[in-house]
Short mmCIF file of N, CA, C and O in Angstrom, two decimals:
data_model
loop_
_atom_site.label_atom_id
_atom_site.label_comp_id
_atom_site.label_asym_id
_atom_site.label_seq_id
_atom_site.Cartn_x
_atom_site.Cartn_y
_atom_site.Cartn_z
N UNK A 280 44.81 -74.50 38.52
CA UNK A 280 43.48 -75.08 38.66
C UNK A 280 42.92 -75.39 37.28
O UNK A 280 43.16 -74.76 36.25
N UNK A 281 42.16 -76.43 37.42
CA UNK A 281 41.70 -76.38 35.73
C UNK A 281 40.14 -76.89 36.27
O UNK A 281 39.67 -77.35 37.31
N UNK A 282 39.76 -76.57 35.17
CA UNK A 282 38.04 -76.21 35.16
C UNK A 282 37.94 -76.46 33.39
O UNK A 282 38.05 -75.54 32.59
N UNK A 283 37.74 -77.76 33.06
CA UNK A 283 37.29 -78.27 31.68
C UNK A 283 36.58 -79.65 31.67
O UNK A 283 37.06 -80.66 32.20
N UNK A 284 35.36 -79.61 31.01
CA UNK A 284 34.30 -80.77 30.42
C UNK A 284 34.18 -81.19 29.17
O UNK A 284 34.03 -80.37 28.27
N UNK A 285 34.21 -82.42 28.96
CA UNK A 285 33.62 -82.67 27.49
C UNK A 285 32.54 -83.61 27.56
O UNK A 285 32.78 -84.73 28.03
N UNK A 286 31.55 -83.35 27.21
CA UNK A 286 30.59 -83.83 27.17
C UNK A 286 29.90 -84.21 25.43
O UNK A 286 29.65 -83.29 24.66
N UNK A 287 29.71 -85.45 25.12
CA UNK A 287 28.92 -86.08 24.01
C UNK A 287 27.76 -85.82 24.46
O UNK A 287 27.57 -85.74 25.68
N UNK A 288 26.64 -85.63 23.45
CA UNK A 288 25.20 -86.11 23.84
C UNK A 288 23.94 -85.02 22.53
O UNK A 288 24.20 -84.18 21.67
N UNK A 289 22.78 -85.56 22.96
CA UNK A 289 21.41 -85.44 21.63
C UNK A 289 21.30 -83.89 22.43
O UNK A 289 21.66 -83.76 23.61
N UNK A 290 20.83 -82.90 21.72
CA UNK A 290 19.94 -81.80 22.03
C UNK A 290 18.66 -82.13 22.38
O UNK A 290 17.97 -82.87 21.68
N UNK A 291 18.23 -81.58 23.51
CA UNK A 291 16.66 -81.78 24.19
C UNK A 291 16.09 -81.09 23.51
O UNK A 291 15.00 -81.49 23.12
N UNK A 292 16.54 -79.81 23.08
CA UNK A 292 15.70 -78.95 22.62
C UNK A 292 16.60 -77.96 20.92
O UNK A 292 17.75 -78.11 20.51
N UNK A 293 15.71 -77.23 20.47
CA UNK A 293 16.35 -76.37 19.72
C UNK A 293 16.88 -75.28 20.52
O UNK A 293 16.39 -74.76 21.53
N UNK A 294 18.09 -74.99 19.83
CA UNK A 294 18.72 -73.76 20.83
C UNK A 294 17.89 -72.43 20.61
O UNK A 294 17.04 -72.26 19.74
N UNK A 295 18.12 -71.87 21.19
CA UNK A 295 17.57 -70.44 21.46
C UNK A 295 18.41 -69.14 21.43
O UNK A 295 18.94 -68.79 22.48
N UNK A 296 18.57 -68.45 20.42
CA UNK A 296 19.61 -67.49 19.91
C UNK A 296 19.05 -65.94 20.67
O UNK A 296 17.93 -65.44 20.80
N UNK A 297 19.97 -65.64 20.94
CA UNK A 297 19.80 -64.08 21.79
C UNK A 297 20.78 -62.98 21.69
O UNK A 297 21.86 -63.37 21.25
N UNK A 298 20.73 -62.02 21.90
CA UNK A 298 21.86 -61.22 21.77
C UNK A 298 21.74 -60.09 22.57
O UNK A 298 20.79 -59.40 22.96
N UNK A 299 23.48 -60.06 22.78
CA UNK A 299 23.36 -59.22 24.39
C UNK A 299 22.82 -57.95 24.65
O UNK A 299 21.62 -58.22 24.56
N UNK A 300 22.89 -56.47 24.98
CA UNK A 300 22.55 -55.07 24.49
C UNK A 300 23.48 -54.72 23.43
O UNK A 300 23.24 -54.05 22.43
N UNK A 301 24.84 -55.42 23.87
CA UNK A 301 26.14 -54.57 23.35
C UNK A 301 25.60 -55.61 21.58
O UNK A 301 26.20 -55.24 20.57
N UNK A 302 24.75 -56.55 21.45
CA UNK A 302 25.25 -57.24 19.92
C UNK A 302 25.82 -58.26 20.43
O UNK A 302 25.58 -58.86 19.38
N UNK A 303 26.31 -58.96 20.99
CA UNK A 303 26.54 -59.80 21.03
C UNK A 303 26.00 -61.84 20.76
O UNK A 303 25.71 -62.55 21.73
N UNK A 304 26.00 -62.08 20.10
CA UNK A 304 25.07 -63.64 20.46
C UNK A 304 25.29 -64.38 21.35
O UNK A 304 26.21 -64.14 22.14
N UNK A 305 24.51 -65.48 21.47
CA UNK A 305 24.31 -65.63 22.97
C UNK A 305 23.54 -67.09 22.39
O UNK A 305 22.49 -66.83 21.79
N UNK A 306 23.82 -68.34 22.45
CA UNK A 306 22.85 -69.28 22.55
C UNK A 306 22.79 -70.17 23.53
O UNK A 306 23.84 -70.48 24.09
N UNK A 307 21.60 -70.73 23.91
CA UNK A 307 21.54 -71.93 24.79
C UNK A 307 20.88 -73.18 24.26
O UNK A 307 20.17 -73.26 23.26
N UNK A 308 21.34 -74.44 25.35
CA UNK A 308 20.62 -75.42 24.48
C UNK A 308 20.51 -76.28 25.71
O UNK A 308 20.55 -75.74 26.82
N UNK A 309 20.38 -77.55 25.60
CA UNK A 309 20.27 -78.78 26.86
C UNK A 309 20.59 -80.01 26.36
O UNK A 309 19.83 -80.44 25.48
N UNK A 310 21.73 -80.83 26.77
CA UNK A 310 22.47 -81.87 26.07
C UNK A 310 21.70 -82.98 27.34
O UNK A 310 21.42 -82.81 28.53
N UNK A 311 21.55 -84.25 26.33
CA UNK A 311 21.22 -85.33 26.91
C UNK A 311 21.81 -86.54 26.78
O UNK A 311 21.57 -87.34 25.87
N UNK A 312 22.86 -86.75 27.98
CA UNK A 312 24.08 -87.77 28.09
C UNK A 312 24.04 -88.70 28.46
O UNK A 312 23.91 -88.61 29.68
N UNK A 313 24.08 -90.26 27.98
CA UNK A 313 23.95 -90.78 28.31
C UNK A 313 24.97 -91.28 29.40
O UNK A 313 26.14 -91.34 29.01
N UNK A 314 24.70 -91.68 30.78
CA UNK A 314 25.66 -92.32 31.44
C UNK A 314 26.39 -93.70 30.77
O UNK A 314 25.84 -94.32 29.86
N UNK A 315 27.75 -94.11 31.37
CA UNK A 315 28.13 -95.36 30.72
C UNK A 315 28.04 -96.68 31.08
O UNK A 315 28.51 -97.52 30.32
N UNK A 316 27.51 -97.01 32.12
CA UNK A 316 26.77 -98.00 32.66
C UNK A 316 25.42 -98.42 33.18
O UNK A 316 25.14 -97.62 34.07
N UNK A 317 24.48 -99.27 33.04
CA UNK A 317 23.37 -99.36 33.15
C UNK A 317 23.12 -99.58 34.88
O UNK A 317 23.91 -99.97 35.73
N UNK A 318 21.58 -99.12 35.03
CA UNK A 318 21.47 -99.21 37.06
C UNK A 318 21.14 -100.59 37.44
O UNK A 318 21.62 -101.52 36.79
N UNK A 319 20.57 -100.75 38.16
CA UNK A 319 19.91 -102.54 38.88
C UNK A 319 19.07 -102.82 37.92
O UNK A 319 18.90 -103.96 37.51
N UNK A 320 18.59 -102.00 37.55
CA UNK A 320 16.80 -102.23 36.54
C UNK A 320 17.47 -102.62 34.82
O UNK A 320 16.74 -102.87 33.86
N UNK A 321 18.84 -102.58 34.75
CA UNK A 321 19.87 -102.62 33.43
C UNK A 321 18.77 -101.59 32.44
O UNK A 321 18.02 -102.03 31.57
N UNK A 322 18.87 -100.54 32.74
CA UNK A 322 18.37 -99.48 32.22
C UNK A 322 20.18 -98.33 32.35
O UNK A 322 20.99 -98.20 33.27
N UNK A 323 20.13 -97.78 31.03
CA UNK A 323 20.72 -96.70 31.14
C UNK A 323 20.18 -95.72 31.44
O UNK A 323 19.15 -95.42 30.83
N UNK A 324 20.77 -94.73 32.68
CA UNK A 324 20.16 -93.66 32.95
C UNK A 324 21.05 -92.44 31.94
O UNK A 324 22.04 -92.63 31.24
N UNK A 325 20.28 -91.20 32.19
CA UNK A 325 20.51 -89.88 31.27
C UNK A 325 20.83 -88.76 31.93
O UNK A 325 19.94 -88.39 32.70
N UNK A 326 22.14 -87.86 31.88
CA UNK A 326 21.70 -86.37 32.92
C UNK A 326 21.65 -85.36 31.64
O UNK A 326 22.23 -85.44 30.56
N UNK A 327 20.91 -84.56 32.03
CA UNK A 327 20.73 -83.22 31.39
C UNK A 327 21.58 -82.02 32.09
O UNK A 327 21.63 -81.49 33.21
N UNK A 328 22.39 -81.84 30.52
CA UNK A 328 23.47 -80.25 30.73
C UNK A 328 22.62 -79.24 30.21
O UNK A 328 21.78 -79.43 29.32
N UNK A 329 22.92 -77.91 30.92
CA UNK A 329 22.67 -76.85 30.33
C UNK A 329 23.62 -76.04 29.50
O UNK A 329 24.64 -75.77 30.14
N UNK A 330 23.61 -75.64 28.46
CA UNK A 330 25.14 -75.38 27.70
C UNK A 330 24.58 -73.66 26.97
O UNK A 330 23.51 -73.29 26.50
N UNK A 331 25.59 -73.12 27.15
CA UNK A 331 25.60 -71.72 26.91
C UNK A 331 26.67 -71.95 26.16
O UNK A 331 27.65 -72.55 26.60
N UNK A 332 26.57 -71.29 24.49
CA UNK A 332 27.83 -70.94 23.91
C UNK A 332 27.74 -69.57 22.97
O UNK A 332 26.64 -69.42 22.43
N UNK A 333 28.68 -68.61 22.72
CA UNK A 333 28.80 -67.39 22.55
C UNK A 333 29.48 -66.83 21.45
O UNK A 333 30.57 -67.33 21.16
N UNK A 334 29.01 -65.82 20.72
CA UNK A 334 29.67 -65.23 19.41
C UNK A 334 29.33 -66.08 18.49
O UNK A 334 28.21 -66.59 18.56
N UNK A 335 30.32 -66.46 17.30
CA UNK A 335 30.44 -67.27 15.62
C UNK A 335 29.46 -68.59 16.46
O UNK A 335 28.27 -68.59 16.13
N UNK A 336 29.82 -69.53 17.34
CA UNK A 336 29.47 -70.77 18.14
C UNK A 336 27.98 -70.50 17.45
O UNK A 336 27.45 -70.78 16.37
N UNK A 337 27.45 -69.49 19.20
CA UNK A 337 26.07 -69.46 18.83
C UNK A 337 25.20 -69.28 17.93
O UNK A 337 24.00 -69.53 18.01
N UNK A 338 26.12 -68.58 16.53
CA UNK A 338 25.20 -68.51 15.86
C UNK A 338 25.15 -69.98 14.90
O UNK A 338 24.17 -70.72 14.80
N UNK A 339 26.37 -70.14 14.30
CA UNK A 339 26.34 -71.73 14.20
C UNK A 339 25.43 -72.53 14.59
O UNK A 339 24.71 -73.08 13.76
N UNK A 340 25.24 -72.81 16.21
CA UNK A 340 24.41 -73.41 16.78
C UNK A 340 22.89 -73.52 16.39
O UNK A 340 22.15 -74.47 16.09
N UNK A 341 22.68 -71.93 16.53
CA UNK A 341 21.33 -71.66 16.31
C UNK A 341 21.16 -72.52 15.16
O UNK A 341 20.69 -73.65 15.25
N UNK A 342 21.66 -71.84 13.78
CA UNK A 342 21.43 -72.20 12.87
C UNK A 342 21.27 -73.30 12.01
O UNK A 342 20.39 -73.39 11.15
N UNK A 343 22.33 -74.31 12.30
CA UNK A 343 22.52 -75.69 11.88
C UNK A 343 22.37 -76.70 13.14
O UNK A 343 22.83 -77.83 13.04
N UNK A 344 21.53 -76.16 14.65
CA UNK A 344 21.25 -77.59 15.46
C UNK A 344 20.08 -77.77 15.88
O UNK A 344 19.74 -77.00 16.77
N UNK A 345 19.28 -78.56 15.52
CA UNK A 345 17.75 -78.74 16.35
C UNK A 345 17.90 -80.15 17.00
O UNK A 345 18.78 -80.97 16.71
N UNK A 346 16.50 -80.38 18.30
CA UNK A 346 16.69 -81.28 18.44
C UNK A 346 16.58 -82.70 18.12
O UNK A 346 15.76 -83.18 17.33
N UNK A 347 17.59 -83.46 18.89
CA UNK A 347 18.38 -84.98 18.18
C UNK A 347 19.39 -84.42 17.51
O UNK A 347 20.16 -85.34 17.23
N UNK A 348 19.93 -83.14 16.99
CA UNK A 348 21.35 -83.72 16.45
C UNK A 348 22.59 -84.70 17.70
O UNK A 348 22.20 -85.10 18.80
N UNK A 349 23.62 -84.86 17.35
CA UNK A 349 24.48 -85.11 18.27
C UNK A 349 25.56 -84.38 18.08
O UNK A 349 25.99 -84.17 16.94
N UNK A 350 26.41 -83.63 19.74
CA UNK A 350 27.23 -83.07 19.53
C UNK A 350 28.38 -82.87 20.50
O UNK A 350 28.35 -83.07 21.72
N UNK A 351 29.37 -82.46 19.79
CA UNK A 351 30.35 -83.06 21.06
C UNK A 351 30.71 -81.06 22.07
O UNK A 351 30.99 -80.08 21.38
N UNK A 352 30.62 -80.98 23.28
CA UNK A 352 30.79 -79.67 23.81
C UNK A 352 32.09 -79.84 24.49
O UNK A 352 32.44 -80.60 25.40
N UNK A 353 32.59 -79.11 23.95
CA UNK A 353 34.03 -78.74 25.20
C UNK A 353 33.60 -77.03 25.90
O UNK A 353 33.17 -76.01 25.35
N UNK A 354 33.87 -77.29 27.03
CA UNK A 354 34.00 -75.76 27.93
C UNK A 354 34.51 -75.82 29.23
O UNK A 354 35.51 -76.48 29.53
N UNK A 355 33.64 -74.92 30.25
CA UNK A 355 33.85 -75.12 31.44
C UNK A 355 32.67 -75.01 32.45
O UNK A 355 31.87 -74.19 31.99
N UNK A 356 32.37 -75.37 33.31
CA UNK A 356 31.20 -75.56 34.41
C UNK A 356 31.31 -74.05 34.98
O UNK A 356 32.30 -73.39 35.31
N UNK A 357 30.19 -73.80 34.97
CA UNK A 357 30.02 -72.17 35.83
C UNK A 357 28.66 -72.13 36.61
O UNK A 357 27.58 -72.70 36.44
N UNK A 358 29.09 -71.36 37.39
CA UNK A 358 28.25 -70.98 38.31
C UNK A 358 27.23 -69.82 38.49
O UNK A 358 27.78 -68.77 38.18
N UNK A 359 25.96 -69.65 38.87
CA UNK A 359 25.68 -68.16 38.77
C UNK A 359 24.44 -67.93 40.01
O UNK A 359 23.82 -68.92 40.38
N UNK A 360 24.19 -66.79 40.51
CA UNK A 360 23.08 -66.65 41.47
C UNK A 360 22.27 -65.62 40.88
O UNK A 360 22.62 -64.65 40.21
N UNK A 361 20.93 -66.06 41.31
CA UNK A 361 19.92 -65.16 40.95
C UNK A 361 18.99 -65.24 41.66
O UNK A 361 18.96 -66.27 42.33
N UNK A 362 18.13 -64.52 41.80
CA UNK A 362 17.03 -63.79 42.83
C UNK A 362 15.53 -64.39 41.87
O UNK A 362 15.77 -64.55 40.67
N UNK A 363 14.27 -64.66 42.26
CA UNK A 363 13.36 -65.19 41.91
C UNK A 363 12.51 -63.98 42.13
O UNK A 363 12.97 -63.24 43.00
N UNK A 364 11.15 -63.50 41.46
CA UNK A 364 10.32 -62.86 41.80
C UNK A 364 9.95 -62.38 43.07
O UNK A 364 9.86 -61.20 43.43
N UNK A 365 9.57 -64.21 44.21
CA UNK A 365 9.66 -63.94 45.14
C UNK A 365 10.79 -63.73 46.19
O UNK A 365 10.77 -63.63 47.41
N UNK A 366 11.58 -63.69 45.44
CA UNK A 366 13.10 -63.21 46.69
C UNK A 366 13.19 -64.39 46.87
O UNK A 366 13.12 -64.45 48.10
N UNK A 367 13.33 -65.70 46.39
CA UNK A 367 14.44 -66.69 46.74
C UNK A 367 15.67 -66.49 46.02
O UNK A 367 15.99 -65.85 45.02
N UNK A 368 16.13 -67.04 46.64
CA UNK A 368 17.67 -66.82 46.33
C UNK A 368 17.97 -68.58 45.01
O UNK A 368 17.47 -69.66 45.32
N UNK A 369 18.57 -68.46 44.08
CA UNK A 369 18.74 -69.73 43.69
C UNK A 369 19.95 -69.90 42.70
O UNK A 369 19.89 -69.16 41.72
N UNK A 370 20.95 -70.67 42.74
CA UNK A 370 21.84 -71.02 41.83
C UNK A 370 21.85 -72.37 40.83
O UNK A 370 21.45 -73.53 40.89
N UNK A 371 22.57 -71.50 39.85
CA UNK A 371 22.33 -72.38 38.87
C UNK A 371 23.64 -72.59 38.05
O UNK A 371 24.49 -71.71 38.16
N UNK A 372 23.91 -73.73 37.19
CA UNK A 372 24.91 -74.38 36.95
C UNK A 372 24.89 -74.91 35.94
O UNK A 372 24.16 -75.89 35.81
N UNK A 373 25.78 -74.39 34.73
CA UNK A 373 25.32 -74.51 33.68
C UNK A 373 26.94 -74.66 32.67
O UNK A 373 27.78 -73.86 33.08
N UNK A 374 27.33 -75.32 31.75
CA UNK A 374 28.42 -75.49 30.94
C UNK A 374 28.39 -74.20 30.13
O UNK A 374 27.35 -73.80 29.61
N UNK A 375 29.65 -73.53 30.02
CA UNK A 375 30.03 -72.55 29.26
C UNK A 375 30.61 -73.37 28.14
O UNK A 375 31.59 -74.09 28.37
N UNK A 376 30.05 -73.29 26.91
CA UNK A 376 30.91 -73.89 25.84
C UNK A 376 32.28 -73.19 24.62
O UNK A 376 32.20 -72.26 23.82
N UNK A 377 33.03 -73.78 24.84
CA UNK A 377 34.06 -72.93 24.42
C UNK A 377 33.94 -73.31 22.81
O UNK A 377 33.99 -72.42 21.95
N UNK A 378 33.77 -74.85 22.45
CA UNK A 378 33.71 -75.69 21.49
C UNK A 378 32.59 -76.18 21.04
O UNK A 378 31.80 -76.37 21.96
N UNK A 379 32.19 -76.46 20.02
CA UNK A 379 30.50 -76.95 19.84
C UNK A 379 31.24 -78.09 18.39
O UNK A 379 31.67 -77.49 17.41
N UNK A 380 31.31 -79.40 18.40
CA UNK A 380 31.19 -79.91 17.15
C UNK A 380 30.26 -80.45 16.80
O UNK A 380 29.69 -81.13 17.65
N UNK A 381 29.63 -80.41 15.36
CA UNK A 381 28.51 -80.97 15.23
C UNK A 381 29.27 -82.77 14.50
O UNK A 381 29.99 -83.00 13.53
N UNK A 382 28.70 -83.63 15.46
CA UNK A 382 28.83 -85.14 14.79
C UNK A 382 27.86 -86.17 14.17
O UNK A 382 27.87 -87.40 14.15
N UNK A 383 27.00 -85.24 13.68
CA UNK A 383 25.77 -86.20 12.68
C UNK A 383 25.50 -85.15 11.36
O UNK A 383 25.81 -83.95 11.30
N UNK A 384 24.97 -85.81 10.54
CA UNK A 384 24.89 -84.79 9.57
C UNK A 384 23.05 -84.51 9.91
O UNK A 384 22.26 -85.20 10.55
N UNK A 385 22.88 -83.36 9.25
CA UNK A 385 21.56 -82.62 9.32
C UNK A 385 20.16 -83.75 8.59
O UNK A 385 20.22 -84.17 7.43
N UNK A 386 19.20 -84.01 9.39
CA UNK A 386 18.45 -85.03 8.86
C UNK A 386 17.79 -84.15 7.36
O UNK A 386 17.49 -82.97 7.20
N UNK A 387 17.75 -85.50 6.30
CA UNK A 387 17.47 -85.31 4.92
C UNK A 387 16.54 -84.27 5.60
O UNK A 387 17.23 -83.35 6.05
N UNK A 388 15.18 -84.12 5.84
CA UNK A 388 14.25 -83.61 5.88
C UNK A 388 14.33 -82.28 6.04
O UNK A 388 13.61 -81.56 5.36
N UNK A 389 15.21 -81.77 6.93
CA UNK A 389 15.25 -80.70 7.83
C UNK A 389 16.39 -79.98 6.48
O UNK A 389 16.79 -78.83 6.59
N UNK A 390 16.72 -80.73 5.48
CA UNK A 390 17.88 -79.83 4.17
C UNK A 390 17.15 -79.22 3.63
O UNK A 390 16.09 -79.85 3.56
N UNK A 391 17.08 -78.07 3.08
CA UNK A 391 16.59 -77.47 2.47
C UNK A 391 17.07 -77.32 0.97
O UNK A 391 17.22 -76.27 0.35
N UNK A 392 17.24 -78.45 0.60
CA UNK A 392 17.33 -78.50 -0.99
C UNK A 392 19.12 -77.97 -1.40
O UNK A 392 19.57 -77.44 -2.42
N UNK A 393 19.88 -78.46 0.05
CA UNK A 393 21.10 -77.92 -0.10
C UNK A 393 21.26 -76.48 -0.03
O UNK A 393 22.35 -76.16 -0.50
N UNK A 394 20.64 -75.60 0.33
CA UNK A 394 20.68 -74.65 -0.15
C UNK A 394 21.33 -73.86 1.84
O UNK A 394 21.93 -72.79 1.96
N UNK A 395 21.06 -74.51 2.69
CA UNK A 395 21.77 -73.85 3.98
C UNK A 395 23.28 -75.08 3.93
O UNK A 395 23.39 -76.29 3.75
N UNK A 396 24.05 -74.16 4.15
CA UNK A 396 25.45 -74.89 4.51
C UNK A 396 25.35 -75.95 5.30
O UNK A 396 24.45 -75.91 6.14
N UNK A 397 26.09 -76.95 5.24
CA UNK A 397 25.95 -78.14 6.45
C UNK A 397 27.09 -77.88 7.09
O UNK A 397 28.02 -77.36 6.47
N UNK A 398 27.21 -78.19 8.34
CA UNK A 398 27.41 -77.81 9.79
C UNK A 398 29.15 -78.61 9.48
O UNK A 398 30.23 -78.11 9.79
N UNK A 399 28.95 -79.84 8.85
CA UNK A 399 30.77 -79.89 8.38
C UNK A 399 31.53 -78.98 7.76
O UNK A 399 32.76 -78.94 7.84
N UNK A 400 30.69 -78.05 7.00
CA UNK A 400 31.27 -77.59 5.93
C UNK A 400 32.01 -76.15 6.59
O UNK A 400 33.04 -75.60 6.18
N UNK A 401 31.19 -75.79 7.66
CA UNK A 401 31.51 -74.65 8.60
C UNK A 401 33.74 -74.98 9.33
O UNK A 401 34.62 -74.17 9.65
N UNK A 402 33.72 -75.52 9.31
CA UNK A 402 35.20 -75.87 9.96
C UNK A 402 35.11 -75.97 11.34
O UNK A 402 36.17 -76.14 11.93
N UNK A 403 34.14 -75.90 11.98
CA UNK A 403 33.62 -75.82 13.25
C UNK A 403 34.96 -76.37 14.39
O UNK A 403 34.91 -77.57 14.69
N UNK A 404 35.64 -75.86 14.76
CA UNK A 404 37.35 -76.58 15.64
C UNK A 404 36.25 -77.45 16.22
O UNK A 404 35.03 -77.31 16.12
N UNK A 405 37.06 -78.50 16.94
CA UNK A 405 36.86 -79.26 18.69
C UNK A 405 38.31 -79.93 18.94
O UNK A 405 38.54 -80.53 20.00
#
């Protein structure tokens, strides 16, 4: 069976760095993809991923991605259930990222005088 995505696309948001009880990191983020063909209205439409990636990744992530970079995710689609305050029941579906490359460089603005590593310089696989 195989269970793998790659998905291109902009960050919606800045990721959000966490860490588990055990220490572990933990980041999330939300990729915005463009589809490859335009609808009746010749508008391109957009879906939004949810992307979870874990350990060296996330912190990477955290550190060198806000949103608008562009980046390429390799992982796998997962599944999960959870219970709501009020006892609904609800699942959710979200990309496990195995891979995170960063493919733009860090906007001038957001450099800090060279002084944080840029996100090429990391060796980052994909």
């Amino acid at each position: 069976m195989l269970n793998q995505i790659v998905l291109i696309g902009r960050l919606v948001r800045d990721p959000e760095l966490r860490y588990t009880p055990s220490g572990v990191p933990v980041a999330g983020f939300a990729l915005a993809v463009d589809r490859p063909f335009t609808n009746a209205q010749g508008q391109r439409e957009t879906d939004f991923f949810d992307i979870v990636v874990w350990r060296k990744q996330a912190e990477l992530a955290a550190n060198h991605l806000q949103k608008g970079r562009l980046v390429a995710v390799q992982g796998r689609l997962q599944s999960r259930s959870y219970e709501t305050q009020e006892g609904q029941r609800r699942k959710v579906y979200e990309i496990v990222a195995d891979r995170v490359a960063f493919l733009d460089r860090k906007p001038a603005a957001a450099d800090d005088m060279g002084s944080e590593v840029d996100a090429h310089d990391e060796k980052v696989p994909f």
